[in-house]
mmCIF file of C-alpha atoms in Angstrom:
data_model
loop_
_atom_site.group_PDB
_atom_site.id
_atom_site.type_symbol
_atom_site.label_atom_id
_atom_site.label_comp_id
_atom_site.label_asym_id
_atom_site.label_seq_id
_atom_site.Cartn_x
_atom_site.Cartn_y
_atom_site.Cartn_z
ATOM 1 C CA UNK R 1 -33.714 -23.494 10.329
ATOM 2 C CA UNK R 2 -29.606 -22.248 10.569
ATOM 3 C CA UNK R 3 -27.937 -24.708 13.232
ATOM 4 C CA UNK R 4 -25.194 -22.553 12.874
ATOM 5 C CA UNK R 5 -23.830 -21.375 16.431
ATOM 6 C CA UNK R 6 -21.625 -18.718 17.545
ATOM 7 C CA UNK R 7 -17.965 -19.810 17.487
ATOM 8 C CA UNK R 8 -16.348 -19.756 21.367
ATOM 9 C CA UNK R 9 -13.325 -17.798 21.594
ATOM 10 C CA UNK R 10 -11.420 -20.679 21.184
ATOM 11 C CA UNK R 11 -12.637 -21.396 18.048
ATOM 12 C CA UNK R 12 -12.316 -17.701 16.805
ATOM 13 C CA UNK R 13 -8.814 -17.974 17.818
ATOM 14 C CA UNK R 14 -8.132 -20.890 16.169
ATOM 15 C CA UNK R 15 -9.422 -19.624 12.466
ATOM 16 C CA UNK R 16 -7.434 -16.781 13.412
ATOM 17 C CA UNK R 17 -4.364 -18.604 13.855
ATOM 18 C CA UNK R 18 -4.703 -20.737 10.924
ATOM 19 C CA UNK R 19 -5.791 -17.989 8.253
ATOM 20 C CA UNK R 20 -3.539 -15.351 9.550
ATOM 21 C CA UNK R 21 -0.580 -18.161 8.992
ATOM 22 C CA UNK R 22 0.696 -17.201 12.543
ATOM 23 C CA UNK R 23 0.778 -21.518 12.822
ATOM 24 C CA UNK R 24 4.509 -21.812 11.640
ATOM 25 C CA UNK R 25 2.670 -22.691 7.744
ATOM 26 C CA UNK R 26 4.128 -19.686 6.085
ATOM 27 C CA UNK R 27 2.917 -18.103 2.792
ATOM 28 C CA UNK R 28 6.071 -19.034 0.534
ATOM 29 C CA UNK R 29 4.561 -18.449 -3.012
ATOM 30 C CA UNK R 30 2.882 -15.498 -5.019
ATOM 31 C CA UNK R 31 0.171 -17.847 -5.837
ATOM 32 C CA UNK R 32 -0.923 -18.416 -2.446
ATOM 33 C CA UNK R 33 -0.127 -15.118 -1.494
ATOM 34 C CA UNK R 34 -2.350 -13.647 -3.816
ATOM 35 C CA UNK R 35 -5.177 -16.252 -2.817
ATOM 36 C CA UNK R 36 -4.764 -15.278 0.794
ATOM 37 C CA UNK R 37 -4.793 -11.649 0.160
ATOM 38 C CA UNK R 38 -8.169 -12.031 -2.400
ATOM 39 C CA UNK R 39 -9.967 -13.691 0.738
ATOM 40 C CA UNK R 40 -8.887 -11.015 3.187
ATOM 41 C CA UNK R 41 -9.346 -7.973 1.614
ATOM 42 C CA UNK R 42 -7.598 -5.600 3.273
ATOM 43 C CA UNK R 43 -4.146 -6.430 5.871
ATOM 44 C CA UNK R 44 -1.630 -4.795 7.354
ATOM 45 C CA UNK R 45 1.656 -4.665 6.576
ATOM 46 C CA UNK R 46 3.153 -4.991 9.396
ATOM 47 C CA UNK R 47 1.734 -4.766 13.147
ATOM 48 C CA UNK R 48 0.468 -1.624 14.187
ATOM 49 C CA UNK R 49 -0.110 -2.002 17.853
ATOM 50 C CA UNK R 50 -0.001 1.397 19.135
ATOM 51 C CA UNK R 51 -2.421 2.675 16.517
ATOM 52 C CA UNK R 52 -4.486 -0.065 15.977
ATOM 53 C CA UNK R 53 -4.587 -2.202 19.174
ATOM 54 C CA UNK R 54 -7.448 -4.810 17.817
ATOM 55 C CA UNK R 55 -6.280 -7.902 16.459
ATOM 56 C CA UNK R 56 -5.652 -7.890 12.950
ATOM 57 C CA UNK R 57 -3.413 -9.720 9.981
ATOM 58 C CA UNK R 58 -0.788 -8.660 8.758
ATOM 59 C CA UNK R 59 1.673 -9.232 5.386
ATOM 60 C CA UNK R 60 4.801 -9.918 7.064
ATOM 61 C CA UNK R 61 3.433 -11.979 9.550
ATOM 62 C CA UNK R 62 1.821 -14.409 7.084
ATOM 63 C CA UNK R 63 4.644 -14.662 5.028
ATOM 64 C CA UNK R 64 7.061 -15.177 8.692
ATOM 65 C CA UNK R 65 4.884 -18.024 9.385
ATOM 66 C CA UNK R 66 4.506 -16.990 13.355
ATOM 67 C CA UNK R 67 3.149 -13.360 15.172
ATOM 68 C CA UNK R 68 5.809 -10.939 15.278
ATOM 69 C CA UNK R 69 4.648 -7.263 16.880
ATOM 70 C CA UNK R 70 8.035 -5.862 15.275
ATOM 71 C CA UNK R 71 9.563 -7.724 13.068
ATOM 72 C CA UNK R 72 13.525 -6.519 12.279
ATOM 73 C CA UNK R 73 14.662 -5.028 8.909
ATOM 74 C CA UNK R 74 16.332 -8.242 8.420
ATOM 75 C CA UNK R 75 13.287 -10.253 8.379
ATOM 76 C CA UNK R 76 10.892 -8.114 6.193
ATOM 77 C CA UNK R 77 13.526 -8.544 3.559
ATOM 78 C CA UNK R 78 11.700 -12.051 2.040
ATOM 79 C CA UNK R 79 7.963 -9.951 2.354
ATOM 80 C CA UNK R 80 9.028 -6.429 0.554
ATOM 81 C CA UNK R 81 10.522 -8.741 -2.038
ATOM 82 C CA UNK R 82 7.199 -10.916 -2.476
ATOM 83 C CA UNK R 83 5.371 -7.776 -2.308
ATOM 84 C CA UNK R 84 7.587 -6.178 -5.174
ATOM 85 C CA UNK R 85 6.539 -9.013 -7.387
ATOM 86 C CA UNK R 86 3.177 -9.279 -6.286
ATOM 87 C CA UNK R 87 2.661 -5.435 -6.897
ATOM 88 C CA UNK R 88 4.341 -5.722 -10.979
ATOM 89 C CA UNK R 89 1.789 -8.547 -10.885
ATOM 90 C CA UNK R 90 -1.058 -6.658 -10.542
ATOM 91 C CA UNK R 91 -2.021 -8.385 -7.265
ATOM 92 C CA UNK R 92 -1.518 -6.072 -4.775
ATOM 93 C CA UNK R 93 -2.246 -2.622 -3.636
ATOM 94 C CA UNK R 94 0.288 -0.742 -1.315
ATOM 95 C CA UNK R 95 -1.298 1.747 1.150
ATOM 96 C CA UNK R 96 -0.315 4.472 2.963
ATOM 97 C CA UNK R 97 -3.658 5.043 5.206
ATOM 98 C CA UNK R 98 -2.676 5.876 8.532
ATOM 99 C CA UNK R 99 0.359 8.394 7.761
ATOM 100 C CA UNK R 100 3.402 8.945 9.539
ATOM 101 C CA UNK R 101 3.183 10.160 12.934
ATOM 102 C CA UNK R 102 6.890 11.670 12.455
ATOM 103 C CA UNK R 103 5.542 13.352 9.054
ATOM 104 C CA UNK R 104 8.189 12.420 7.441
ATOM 105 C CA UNK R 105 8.420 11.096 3.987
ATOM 106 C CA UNK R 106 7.928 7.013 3.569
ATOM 107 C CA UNK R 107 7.616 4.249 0.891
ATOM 108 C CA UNK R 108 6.884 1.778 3.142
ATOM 109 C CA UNK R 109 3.089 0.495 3.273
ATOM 110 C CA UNK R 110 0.766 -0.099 6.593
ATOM 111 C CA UNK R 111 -1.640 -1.261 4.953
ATOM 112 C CA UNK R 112 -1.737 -4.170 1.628
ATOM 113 C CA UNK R 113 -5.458 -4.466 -0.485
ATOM 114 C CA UNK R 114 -6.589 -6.897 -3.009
ATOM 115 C CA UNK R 115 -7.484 -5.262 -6.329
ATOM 116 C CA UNK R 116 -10.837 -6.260 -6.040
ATOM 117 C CA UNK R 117 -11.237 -4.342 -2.838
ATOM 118 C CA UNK R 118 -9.426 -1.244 -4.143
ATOM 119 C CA UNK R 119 -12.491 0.477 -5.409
ATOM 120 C CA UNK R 120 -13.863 0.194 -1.690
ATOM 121 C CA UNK R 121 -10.756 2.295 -0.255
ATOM 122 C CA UNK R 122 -10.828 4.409 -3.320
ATOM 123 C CA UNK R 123 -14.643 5.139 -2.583
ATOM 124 C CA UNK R 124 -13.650 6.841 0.783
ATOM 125 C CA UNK R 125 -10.426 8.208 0.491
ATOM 126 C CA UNK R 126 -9.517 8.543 -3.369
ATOM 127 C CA UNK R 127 -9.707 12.175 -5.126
ATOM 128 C CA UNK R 128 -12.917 11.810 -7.301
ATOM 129 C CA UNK R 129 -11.174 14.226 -9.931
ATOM 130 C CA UNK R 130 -8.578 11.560 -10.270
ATOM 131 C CA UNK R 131 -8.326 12.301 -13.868
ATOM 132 C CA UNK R 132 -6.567 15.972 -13.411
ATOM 133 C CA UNK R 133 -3.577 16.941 -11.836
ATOM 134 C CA UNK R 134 -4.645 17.637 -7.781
ATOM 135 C CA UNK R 135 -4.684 21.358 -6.820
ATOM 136 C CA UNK R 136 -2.810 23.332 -3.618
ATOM 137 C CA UNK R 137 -6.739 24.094 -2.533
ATOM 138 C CA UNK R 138 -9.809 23.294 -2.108
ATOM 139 C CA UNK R 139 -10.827 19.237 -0.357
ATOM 140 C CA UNK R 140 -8.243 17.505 -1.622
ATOM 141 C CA UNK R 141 -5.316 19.817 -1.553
ATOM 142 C CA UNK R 142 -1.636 19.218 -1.980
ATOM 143 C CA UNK R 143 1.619 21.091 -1.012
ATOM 144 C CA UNK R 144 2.821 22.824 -4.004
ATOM 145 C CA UNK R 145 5.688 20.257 -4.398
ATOM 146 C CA UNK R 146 3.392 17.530 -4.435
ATOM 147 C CA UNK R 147 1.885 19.104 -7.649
ATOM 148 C CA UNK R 148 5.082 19.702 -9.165
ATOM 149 C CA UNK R 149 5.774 16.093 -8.128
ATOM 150 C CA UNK R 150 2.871 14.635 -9.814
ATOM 151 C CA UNK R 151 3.170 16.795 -12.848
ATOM 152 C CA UNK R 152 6.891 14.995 -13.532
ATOM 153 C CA UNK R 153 5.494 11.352 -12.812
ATOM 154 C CA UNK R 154 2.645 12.271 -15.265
ATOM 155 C CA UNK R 155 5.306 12.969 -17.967
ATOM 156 C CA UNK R 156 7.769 10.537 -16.987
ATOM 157 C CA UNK R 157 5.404 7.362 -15.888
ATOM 158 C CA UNK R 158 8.117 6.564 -13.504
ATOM 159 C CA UNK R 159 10.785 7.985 -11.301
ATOM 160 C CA UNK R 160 12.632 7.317 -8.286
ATOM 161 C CA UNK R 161 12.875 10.465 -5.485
ATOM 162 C CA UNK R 162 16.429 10.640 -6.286
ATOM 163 C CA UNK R 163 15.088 11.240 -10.195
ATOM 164 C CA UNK R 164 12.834 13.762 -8.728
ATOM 165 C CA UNK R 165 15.309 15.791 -6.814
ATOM 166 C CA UNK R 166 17.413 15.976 -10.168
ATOM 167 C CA UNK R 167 14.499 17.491 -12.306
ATOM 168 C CA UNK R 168 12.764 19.555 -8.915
ATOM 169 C CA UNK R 169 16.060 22.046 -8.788
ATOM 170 C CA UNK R 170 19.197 21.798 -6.788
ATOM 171 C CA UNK R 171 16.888 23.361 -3.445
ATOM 172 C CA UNK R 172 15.014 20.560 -3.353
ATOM 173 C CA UNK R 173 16.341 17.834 -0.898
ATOM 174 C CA UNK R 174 15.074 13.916 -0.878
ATOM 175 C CA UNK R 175 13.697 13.916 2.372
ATOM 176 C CA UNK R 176 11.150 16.681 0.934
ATOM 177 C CA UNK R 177 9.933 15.361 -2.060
ATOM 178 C CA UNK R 178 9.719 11.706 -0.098
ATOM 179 C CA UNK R 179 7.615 13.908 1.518
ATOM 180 C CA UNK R 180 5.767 14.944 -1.392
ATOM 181 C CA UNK R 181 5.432 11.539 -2.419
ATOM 182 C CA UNK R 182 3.812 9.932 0.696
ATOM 183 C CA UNK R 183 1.641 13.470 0.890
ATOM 184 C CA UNK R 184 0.152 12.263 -2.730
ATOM 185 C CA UNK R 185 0.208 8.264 -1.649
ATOM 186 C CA UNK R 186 -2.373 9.349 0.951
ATOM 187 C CA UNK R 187 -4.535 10.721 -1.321
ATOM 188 C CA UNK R 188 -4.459 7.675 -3.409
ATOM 189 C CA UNK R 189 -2.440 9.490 -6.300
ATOM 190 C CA UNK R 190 0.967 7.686 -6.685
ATOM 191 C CA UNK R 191 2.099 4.324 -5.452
ATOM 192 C CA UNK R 192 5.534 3.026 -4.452
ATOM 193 C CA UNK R 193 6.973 0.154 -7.027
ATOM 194 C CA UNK R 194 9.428 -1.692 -3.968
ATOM 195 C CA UNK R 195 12.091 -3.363 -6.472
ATOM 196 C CA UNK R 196 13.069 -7.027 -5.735
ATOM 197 C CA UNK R 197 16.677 -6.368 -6.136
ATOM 198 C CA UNK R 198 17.151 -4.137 -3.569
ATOM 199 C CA UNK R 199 17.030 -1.216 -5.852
ATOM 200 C CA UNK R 200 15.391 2.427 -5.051
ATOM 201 C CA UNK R 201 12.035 2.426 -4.992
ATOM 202 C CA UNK R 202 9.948 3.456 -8.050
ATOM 203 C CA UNK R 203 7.163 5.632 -7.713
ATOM 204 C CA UNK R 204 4.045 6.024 -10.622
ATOM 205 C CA UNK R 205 1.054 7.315 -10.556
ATOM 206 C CA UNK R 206 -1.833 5.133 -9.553
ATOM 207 C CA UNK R 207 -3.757 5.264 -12.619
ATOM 208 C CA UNK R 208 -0.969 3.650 -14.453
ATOM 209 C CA UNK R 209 -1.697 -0.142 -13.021
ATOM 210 C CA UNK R 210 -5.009 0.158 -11.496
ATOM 211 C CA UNK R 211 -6.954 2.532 -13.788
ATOM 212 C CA UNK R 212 -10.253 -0.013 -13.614
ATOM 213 C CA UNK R 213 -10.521 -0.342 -10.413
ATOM 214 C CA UNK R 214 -10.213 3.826 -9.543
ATOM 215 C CA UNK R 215 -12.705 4.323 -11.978
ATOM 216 C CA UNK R 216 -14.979 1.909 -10.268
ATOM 217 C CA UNK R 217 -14.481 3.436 -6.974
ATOM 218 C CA UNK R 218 -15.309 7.140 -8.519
ATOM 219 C CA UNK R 219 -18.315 6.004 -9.738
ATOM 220 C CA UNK R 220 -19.665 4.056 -6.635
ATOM 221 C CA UNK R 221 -18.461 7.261 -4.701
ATOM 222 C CA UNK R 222 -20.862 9.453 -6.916
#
């Protein structure tokens, strides 16, 4: 017989506190940040109050040390820079899930997955035909600059939008293909590479880093 019990709410908010490193004990390494991102999975990036009002983790928070419902630029600027190493790493995942209630273009993440829980996310919202170039119709449809965008990062490996403005044509602005960009993000397609120098942000097709674990989501999908 289990003489395990159901933890009080005092309890539950206490192994909250302690593994969501809202206890002033800050994540300060890539070693223990990828160790506390294996165990949970799947976090946010950064709050997300208004559109998902349950309690939750989040990246910036555990790397702040303390809960923070809006953190300022200034103070993300440690996280996107662990996050840009943990991401050349291997170790990370950015998401773009939820979109951009503005729809405008973004290559910052709400949500941050483990590799090994990837194929999970990929199962439910990846493109199944990940190996060709996504169409403008049909299920998983993109704008016709989103092709054209993913057509140049297939040739190229990796570009910034600013890159992709200069080989689009002259009519195409930044804001659009950022557009373009986030459009394919949300279909799992292309990830943002945050640099840790400050530096624009790269963008590459998913495939390129995290081939095994699309391939395993496809599969469980079928």
């Amino acid at each position: 017989m289990s003489n395990l019990s159901t933890p009080t709410a005092d309890q539950l908010a206490a192994a909250r506190l302690a593994h969501w490193h809202h206890n002033a004990e800050p994540i300060l390494t890539i070693n223990m940040l990828r160790d506390w991102l294996n165990a949970s999975g799947l976090v946010l990036y950064t709050p997300r109050a208004q559109q998902l009002p349950s309690p939750a983790p989040s990246f910036v928070e555990a790397i702040l040390g303390t809960p923070n419902a809006a953190p300022p630029l200034a103070e993300t600027d440690e996280p996107r820079s662990l996050l840009a190493r943990l991401i050349a790493d291997g170790g990370a995942v950015p998401l773009n899930l939820l979109g951009n209630p503005t729809g405008t273009g973004t290559d910052t993440p709400d949500f941050i997955v483990s590799p090994p829980a990837f194929p999970y996310i990929f199962t439910l919202r990846g493109d199944k035909a990940w190996k060709q170039p996504p169409t403008t119709s049909g299920a998983a449809k993109v704008s016709p600059l989103a092709q054209a965008t993913y057509n140049l990062l297939a040739e190229k490996v990796t570009l910034t939008a600013y890159d992709l403005v200069t080989q689009l044509g002259k009519e195409v602005t930044e804001a659009a293909v950022l557009r373009a960009l986030t459009e394919l993000w949300q279909h799992l397609r292309v990830l943002p590479i945050p640099q840790p120098d400050g530096a624009p942000t790269q963008w590459e097709l998913t495939a390129t880093r995290f081939t095994r674990q699309i391939k395993a989501g496809a599969n469980a999908g079928q």
